[in-house]
Coordinates of C-alpha atoms in Angstrom, one line a residue:
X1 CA 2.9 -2.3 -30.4
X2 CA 0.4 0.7 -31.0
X3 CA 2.0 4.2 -32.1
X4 CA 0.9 7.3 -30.8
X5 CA -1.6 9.1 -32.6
X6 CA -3.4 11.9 -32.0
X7 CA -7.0 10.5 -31.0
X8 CA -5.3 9.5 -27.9
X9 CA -6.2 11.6 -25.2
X10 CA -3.5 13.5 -24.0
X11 CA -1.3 12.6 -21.0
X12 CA 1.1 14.1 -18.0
X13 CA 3.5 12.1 -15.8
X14 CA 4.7 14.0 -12.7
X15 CA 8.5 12.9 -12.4
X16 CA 11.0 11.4 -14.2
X17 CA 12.9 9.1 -11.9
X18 CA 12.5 4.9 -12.7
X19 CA 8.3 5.3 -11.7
X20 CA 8.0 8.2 -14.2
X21 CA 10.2 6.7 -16.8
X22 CA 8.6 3.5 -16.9
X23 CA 5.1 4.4 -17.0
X24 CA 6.1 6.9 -19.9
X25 CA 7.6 3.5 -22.0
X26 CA 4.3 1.8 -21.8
X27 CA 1.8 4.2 -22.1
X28 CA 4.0 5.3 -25.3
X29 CA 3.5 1.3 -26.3
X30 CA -0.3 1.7 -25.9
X31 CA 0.0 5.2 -28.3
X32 CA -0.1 7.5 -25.5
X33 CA 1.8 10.4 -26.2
X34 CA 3.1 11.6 -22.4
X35 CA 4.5 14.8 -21.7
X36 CA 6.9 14.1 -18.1
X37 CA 7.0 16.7 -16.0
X38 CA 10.4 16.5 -14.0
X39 CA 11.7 19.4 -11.2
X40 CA 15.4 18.7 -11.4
X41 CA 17.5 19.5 -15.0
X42 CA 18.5 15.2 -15.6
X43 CA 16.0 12.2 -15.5
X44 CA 16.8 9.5 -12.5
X45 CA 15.1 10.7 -9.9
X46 CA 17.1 9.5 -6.9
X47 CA 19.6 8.0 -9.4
X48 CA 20.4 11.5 -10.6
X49 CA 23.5 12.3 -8.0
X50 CA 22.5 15.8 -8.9
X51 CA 19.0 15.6 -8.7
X52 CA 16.7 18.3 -6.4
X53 CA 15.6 15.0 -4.2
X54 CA 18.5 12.9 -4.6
X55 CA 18.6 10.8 -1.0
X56 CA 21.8 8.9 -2.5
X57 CA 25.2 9.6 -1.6
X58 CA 28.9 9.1 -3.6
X59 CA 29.7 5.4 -2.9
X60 CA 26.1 4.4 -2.9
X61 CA 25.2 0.7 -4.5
X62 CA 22.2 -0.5 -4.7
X63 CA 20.6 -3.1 -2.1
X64 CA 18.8 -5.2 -4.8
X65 CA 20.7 -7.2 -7.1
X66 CA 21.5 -5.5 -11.0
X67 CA 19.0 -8.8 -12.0
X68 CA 16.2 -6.6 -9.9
X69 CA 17.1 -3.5 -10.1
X70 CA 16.2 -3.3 -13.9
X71 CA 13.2 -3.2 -16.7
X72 CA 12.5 -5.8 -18.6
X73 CA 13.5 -4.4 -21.7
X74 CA 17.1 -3.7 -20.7
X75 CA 19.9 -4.9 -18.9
X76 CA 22.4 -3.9 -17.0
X77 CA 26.4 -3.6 -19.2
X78 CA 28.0 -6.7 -19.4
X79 CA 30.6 -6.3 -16.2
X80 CA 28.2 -3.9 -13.7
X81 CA 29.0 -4.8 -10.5
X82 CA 25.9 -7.3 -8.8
X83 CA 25.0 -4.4 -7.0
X84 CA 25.1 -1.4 -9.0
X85 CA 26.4 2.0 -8.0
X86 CA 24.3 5.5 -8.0
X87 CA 26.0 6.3 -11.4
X88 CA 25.7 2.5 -12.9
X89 CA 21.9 3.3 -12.1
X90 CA 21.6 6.7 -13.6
X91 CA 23.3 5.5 -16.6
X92 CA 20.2 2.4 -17.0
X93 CA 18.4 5.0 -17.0
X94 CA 19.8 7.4 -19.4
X95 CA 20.0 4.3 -21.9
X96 CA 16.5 3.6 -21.2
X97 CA 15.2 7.1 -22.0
X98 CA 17.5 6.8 -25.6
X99 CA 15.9 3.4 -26.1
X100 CA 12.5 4.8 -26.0
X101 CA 12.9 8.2 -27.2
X102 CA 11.5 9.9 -23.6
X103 CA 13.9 12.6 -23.1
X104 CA 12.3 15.1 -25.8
X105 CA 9.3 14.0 -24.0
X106 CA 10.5 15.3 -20.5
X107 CA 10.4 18.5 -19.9
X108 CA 13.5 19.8 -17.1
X109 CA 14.1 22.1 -14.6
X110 CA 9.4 22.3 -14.4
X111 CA 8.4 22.3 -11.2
X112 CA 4.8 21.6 -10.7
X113 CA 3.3 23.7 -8.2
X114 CA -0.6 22.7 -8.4
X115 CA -2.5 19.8 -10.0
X116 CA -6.0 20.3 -9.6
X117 CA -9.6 19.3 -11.5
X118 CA -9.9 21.2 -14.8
X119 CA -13.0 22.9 -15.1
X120 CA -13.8 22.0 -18.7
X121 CA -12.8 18.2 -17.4
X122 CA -9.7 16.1 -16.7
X123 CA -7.1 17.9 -15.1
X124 CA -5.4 21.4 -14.9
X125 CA -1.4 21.4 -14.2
X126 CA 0.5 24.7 -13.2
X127 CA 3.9 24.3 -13.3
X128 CA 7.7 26.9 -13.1
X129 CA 10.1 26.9 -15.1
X130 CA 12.6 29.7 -15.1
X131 CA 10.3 32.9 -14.3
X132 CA 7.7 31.6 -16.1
X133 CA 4.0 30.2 -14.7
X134 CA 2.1 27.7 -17.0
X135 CA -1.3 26.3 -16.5
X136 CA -2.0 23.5 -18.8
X137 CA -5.2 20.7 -19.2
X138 CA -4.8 17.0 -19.8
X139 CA -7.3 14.5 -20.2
X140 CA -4.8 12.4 -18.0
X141 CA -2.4 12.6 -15.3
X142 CA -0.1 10.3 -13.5
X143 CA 1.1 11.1 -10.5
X144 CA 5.2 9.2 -10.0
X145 CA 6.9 11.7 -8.0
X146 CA 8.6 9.5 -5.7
X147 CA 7.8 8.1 -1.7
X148 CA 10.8 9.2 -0.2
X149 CA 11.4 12.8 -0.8
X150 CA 10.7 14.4 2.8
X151 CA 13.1 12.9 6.0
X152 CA 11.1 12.6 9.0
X153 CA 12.9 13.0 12.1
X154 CA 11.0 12.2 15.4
X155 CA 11.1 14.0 18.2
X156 CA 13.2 13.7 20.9
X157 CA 13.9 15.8 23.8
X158 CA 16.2 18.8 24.2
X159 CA 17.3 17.6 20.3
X160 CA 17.6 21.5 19.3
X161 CA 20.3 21.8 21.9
X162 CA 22.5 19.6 20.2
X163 CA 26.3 20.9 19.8
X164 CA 27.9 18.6 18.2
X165 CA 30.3 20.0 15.5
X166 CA 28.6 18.7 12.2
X167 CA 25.2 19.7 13.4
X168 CA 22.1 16.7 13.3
X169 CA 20.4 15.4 9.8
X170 CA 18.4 12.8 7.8
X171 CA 19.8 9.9 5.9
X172 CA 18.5 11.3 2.5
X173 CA 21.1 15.2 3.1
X174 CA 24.0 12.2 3.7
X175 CA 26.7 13.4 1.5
X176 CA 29.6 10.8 1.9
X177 CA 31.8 9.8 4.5
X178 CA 34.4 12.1 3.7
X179 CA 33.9 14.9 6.8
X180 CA 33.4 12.1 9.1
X181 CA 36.4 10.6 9.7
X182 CA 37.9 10.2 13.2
X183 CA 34.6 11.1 14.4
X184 CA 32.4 10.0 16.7
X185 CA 28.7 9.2 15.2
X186 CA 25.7 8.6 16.4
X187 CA 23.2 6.9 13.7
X188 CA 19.4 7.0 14.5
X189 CA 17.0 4.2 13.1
X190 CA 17.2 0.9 12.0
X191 CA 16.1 1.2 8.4
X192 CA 18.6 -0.3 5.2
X193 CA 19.9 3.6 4.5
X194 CA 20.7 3.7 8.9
X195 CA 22.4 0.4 9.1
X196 CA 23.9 0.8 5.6
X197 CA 25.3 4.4 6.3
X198 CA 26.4 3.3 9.8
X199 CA 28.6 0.8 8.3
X200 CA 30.2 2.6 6.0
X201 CA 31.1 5.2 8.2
X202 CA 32.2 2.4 10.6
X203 CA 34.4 1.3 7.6
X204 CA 35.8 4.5 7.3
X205 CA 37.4 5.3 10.6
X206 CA 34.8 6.8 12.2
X207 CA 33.4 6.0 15.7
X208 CA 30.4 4.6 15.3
X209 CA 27.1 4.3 17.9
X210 CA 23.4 3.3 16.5
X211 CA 20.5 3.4 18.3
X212 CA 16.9 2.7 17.8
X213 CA 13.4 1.6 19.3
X214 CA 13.1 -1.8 17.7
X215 CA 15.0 -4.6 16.6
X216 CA 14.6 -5.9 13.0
X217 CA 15.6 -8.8 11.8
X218 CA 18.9 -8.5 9.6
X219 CA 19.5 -10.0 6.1
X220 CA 22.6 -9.9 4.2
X221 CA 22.9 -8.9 1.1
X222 CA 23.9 -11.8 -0.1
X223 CA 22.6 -15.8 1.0
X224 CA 25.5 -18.3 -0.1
X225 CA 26.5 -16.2 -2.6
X226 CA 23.0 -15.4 -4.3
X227 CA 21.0 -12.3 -3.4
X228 CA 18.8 -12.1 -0.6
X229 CA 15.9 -11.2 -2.8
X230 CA 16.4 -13.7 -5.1
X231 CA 16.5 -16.3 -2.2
X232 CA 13.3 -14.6 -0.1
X233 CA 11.0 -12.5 -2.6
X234 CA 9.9 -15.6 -5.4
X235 CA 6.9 -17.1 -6.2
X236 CA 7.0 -20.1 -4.0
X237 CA 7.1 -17.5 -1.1
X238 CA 4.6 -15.4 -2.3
X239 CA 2.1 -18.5 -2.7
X240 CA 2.8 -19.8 0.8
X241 CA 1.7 -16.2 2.0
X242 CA -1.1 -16.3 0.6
X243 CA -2.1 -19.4 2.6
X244 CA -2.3 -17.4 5.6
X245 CA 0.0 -15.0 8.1
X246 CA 0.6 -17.9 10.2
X247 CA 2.5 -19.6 7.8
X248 CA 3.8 -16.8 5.8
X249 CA 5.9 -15.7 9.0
X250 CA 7.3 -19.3 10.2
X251 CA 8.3 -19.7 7.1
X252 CA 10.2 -16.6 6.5
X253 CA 11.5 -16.5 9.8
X254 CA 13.1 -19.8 9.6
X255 CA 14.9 -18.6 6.3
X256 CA 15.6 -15.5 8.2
X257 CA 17.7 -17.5 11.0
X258 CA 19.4 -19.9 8.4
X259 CA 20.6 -17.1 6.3
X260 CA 21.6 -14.8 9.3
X261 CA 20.6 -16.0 12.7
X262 CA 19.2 -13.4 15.0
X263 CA 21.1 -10.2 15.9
X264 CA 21.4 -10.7 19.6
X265 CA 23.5 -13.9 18.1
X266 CA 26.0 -10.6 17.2
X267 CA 25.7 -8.3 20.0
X268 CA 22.9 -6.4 18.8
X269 CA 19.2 -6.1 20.3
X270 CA 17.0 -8.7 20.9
X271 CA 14.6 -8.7 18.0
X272 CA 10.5 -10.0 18.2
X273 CA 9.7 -13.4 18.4
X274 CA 6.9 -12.4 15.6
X275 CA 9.2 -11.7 12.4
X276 CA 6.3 -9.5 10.9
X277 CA 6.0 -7.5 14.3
X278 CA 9.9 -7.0 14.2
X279 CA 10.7 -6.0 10.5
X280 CA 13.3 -7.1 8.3
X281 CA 16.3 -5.0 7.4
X282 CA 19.2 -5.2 5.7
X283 CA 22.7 -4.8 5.5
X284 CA 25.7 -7.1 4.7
X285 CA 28.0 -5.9 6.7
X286 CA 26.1 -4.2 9.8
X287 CA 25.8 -7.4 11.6
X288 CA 29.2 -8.3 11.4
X289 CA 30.9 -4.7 12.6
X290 CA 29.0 -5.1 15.6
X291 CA 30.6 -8.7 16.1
X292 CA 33.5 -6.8 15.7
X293 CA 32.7 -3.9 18.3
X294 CA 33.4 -1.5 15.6
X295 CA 29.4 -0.5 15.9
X296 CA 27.7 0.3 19.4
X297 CA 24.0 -0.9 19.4
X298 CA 21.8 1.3 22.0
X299 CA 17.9 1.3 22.5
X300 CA 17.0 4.7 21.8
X301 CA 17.5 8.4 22.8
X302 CA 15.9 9.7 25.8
X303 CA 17.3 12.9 25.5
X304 CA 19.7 14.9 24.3
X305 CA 21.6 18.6 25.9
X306 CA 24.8 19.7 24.2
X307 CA 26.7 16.9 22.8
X308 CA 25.8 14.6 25.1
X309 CA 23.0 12.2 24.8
X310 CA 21.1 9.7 27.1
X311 CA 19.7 6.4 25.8
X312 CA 16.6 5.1 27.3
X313 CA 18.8 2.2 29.1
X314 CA 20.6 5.2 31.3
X315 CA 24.2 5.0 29.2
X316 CA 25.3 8.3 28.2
X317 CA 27.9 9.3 24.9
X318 CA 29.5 12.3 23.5
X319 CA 28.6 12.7 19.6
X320 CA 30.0 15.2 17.0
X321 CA 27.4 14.2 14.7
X322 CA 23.6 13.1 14.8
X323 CA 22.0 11.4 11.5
X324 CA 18.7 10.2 11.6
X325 CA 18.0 7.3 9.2
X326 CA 14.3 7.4 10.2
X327 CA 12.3 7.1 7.5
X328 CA 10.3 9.3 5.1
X329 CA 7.0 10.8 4.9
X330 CA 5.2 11.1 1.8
X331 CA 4.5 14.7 0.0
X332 CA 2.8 15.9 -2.6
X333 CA 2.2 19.5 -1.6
X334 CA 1.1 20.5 -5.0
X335 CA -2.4 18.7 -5.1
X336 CA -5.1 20.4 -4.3
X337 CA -7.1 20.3 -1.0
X338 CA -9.8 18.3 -3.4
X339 CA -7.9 15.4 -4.5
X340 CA -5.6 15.6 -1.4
X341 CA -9.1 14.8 0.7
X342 CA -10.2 12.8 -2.1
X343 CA -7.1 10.3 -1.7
X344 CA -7.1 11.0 2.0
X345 CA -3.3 11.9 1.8
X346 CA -1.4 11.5 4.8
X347 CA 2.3 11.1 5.5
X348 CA 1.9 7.1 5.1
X349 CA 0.0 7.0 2.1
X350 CA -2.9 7.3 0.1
X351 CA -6.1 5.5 -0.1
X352 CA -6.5 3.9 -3.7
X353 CA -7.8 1.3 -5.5
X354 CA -5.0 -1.4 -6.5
X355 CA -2.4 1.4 -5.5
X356 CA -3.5 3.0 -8.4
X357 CA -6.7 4.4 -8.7
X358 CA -9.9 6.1 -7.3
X359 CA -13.2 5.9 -8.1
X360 CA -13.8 9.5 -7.8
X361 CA -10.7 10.8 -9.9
X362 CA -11.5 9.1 -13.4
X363 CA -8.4 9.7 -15.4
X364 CA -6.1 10.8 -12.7
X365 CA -3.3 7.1 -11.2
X366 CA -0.8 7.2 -9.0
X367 CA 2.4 5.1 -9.4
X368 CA 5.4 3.8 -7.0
X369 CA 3.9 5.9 -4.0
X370 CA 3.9 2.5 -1.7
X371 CA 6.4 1.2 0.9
X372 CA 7.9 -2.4 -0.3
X373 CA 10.1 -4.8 1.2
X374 CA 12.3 -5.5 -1.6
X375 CA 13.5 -4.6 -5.4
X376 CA 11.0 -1.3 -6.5
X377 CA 11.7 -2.3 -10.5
X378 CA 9.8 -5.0 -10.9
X379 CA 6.5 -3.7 -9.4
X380 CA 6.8 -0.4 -11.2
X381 CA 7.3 -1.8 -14.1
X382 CA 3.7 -4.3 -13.7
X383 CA 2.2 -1.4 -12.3
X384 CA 2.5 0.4 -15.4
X385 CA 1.9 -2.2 -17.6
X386 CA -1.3 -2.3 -15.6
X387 CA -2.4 1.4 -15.7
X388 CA -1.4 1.3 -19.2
X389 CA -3.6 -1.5 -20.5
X390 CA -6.7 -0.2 -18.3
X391 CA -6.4 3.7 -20.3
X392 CA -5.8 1.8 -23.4
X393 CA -9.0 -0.8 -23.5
X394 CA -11.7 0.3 -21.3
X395 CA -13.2 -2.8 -21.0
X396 CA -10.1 -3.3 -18.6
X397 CA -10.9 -0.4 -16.4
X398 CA -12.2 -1.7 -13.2
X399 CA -15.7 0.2 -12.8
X400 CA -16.5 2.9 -10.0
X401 CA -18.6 0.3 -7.9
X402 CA -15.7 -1.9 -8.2
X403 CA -13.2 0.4 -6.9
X404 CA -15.2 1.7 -4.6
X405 CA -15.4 -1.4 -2.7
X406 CA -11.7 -2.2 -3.2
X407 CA -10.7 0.9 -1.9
X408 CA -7.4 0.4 0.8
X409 CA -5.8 3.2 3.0
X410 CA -2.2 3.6 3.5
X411 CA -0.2 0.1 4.2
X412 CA 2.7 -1.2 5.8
X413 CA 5.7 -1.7 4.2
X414 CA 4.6 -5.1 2.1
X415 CA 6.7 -7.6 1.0
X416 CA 8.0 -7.2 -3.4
X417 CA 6.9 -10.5 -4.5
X418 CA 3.2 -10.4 -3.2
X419 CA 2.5 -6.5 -4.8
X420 CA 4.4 -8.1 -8.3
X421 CA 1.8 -10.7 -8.3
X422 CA -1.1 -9.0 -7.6
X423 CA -0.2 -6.2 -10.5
X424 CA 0.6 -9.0 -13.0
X425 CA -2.3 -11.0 -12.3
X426 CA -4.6 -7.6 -12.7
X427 CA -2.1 -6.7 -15.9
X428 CA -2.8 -10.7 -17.4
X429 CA 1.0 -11.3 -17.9
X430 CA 1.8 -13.4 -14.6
X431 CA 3.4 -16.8 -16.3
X432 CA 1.3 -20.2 -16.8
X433 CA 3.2 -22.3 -14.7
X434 CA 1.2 -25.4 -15.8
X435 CA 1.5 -25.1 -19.2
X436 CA 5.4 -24.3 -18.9
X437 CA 7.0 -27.2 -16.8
X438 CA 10.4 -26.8 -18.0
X439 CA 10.3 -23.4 -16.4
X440 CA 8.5 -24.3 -13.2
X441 CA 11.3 -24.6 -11.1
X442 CA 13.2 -21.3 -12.4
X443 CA 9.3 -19.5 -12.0
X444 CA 8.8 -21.0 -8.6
X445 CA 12.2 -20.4 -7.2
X446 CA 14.2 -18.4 -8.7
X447 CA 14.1 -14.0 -9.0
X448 CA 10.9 -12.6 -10.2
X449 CA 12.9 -10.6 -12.7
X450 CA 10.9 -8.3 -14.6
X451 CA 10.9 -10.5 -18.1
X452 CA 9.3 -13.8 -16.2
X453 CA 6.6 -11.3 -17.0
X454 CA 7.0 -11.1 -20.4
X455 CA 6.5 -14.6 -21.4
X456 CA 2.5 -15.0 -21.1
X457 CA -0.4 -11.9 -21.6
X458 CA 0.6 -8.4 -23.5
X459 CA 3.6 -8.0 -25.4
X460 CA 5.7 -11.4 -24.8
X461 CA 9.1 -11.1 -26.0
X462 CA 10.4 -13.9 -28.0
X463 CA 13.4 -14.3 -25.7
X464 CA 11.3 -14.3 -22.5
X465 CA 12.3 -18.0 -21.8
X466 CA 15.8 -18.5 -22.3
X467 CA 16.5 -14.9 -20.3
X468 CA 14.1 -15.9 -17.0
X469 CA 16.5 -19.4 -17.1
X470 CA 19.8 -17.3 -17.2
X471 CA 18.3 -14.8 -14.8
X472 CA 17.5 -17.7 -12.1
X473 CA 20.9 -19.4 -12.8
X474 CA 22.5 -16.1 -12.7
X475 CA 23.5 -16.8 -9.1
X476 CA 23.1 -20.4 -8.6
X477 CA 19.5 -20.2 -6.7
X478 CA 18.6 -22.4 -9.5
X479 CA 20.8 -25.1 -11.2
X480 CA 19.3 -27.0 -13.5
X481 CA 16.4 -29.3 -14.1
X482 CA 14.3 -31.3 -11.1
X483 CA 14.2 -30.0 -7.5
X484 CA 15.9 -29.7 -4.5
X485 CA 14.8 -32.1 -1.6
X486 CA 13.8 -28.6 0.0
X487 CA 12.1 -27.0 -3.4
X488 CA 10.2 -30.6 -3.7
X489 CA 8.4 -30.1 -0.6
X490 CA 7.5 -27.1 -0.8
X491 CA 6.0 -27.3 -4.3
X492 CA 4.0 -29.8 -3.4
X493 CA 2.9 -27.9 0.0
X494 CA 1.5 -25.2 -2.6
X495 CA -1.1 -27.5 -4.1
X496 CA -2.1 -28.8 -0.4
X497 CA -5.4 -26.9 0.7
X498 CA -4.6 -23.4 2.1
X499 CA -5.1 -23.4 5.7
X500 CA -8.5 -22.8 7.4
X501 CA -9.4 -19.2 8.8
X502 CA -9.8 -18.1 11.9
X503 CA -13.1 -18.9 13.4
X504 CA -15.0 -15.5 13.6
X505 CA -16.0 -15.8 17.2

């Protein structure tokens, strides 16, 4: 490991939440010295249940396994729960901080107001704390704010009229069940934090309607007992993607069905033959409370006056309550109209190289600012590794040209396992398979848990081996030695020829 010294040039990270945190551990590695800039007065970002853009509520757990939703460095306590709650997460995180000495490095309650091109060269920051403005210059900034700090709520006709008694809002004000009991609900969207929050309150008493314009597929949590992720989101699957869309969808579908079967099967919408045209969600109970008619399913809102509001199939319902689970829109009001051009920032995304950098912005990366299908951890954590080896050997750096020609504009929500490849393959640290066959079939199939990326490339740790085995026996996706008849044939479909492309007509 390198130790900081003062050659380095000197470095900003904008947040403090698992994107800023991480990024701050392995810059720090590669003797970087980061100074984390973070608006709120703890670290966590939306793990801080007091945090200025918290969008989690009391009760929360996460939707990605404690396996996943971690840094390779650190686990979670013996005994958390296999999906941890808000404060398990904030706690990681305050134990990760300790571990690498990043709180004195953070600097809390600073809210940046402007990062723009310094005129000397890298990059001014002027920031608030308190009463007091300060305008500082680093050679290097990294921008890991967050994606999902502004609700977006579509519009909808006559909406402003609504009546109900506790008023209309977004997923990310949801404060808790407590005020909703005995009443009658109407959740908007079919995102995790929609169907999530719609069962809980459905859990809790309340009467409970959802309503929304398109049918996603719906996982559980968990698949015969193992997470969802840890089932869907390996390397296997993200190989067979890469052979093509064709049979990256039939194959995902047909886990989709096994695992949960299709949601009209419950009483819910009829999803889209085309699983990539649908979306996937997820929820592990949602499914089942609408088996149960404890959750209505409607297409979506035509209009709304008073409390009343019309869904686009003619039924009508009274509602005390409207929450929109609709989705976020990116922000970063504080960079200037040049790099905000530059990146071409909209409320999708940016356009970057690798998610990560531009070609005319030498000095200035941009972490975690990308819609995934899946457990975040993992893929900041490459991500960094990756921005942290290109500022610490140049040589690495892809050059201006290159960039330039890999530039790519907002995306889609894509799935984990295919961005943690693609970082870890750029960072040299995805695993040999070859050279490793007593860990093919834990590599293969089982979770891509951050330390399967610490066994090959940059700082291995000597323990890599033994804790990606317990981490894909964890939950009994992988058992032992050899191959299921299932695992068998699809190993060996990975080293048959990818399939042709499409004639270009």
């Amino acid at each position: 490991m390198t130790h900081p010294s003062a050659s380095r040039p000197s470095v900003a990270i904008i947040g403090a939440g698992p994107a800023g945190l991480v990024t701050a551990r392995w810059l720090k590695a590669r003797g970087f010295a980061p100074v984390l800039f973070e608006a709120s007065r703890d670290l966590g970002g939306h793990w801080n249940p007091n945090g200025l853009h918290s969008a989690t509520w009391p009760g929360m757990v996460t939707n990605t396994s404690r396996v996943m939703t971690a840094f390779s460095d650190l686990d979670h306590p013996p005994g958390t729960p296999t999906y941890p709650g808000r404060e398990d997460m904030h706690r990681y995180l305050d134990r990760y901080s300790d571990r690498f000495g990043l709180r004195r490095a953070i600097r809390f309650g600073t809210r940046v107001e402007l990062l723009a091109r310094a005129e000397a060269g890298g990059w001014e920051i002027r920031s608030r704390r308190g009463g007091e403005t300060r305008t500082e210059r680093f050679d290097r900034v990294v921008v890991a704010s967050g994606r999902y700090l502004r609700g977006t709520i579509p519009q909808v006709p006559g909406l402003e009229t609504f009546s109900g008694k506790f008023g209309t809002g977004h997923s990310g004000q949801f404060s808790g069940v407590a005020r909703y009991r005995d009443a009658s609900v109407l959740v908007a969207g079919c995102s995790i934090s929609a169907l999530e929050i719609a069962t809980t309150l459905a859990q809790a008493g309340a009467q409970v309607t959802i309503s929304y314009r398109r049918q996603r597929y719906v996982l559980p949590k968990l698949i015969a007992g193992v997470p969802a992720e840890h089932v869907l989101f390996t390397r296997a699957a993200a190989l067979e993607g890469a052979r093509g869309p064709a049979a990256a969808a039939a194959g995902l579908k047909a886990q989709i069905l096994q695992a949960a079967g299709t949601p009209e099967q419950y009483g819910a919408l009829e999803a889209d033959p085309d699983v990539f045209a649908a979306g996937i969600t997820q929820c592990q109970g949602f499914l089942p409370a609408v088996a149960e008619g404890r959750i209505a399913v409607r297409p979506w809102i035509a209009s709304v006056s008073g409390r009343r509001v019309r869904f686009a199939d003619g039924r009508e319902g009274d509602f005390d309550s409207l929450l929109f689970g609709t989705g976020f829109a990116l922000s970063l009001p504080w960079l200037s109209p040049e790099i905000a051009r530059t990146v071409e920032l909209s409320a999708q995304g940016l356009t970057l190289f690798a998610d990560s950098f531009h070609p005319d912005l030498d000095g200035l990366a941009f972490v975690g600012l990308y819609d995934l299908v899946g457990p975040y951890f993992p893929v900041l954590e490459l991500q960094a590794r990756y921005i942290a080896g290109c500022w610490d050997t140049p040589e690495l750096m892809p050059v201006p040209a290159e960039m330039a020609e890999g530039l790519t504009a907002a995306q889609p929500a894509r799935p984990m396992n295919m961005m943690a490849l693609d970082f870890a393959q750029r960072a040299g640290v995805e695993p040999q398979i070859p050279r490793r066959p007593s860990l093919e079939q834990a590599l293969l199939f089982g979770p891509l848990s951050p330390v399967s990326f610490r066994i090959d490339g940059p700082d291995p740790l000597p323990c890599a081996e033994e804790m990606t085995l317990a981490a894909a026996r964890a939950f009994g996706a992988v058992h032992g030695p050899g191959y299921t008849p299932e695992q068998a044939r699809r190993r060996n479909a990975l080293r048959a020829p990818a399939e042709p492309a499409a004639a270009t007509p």
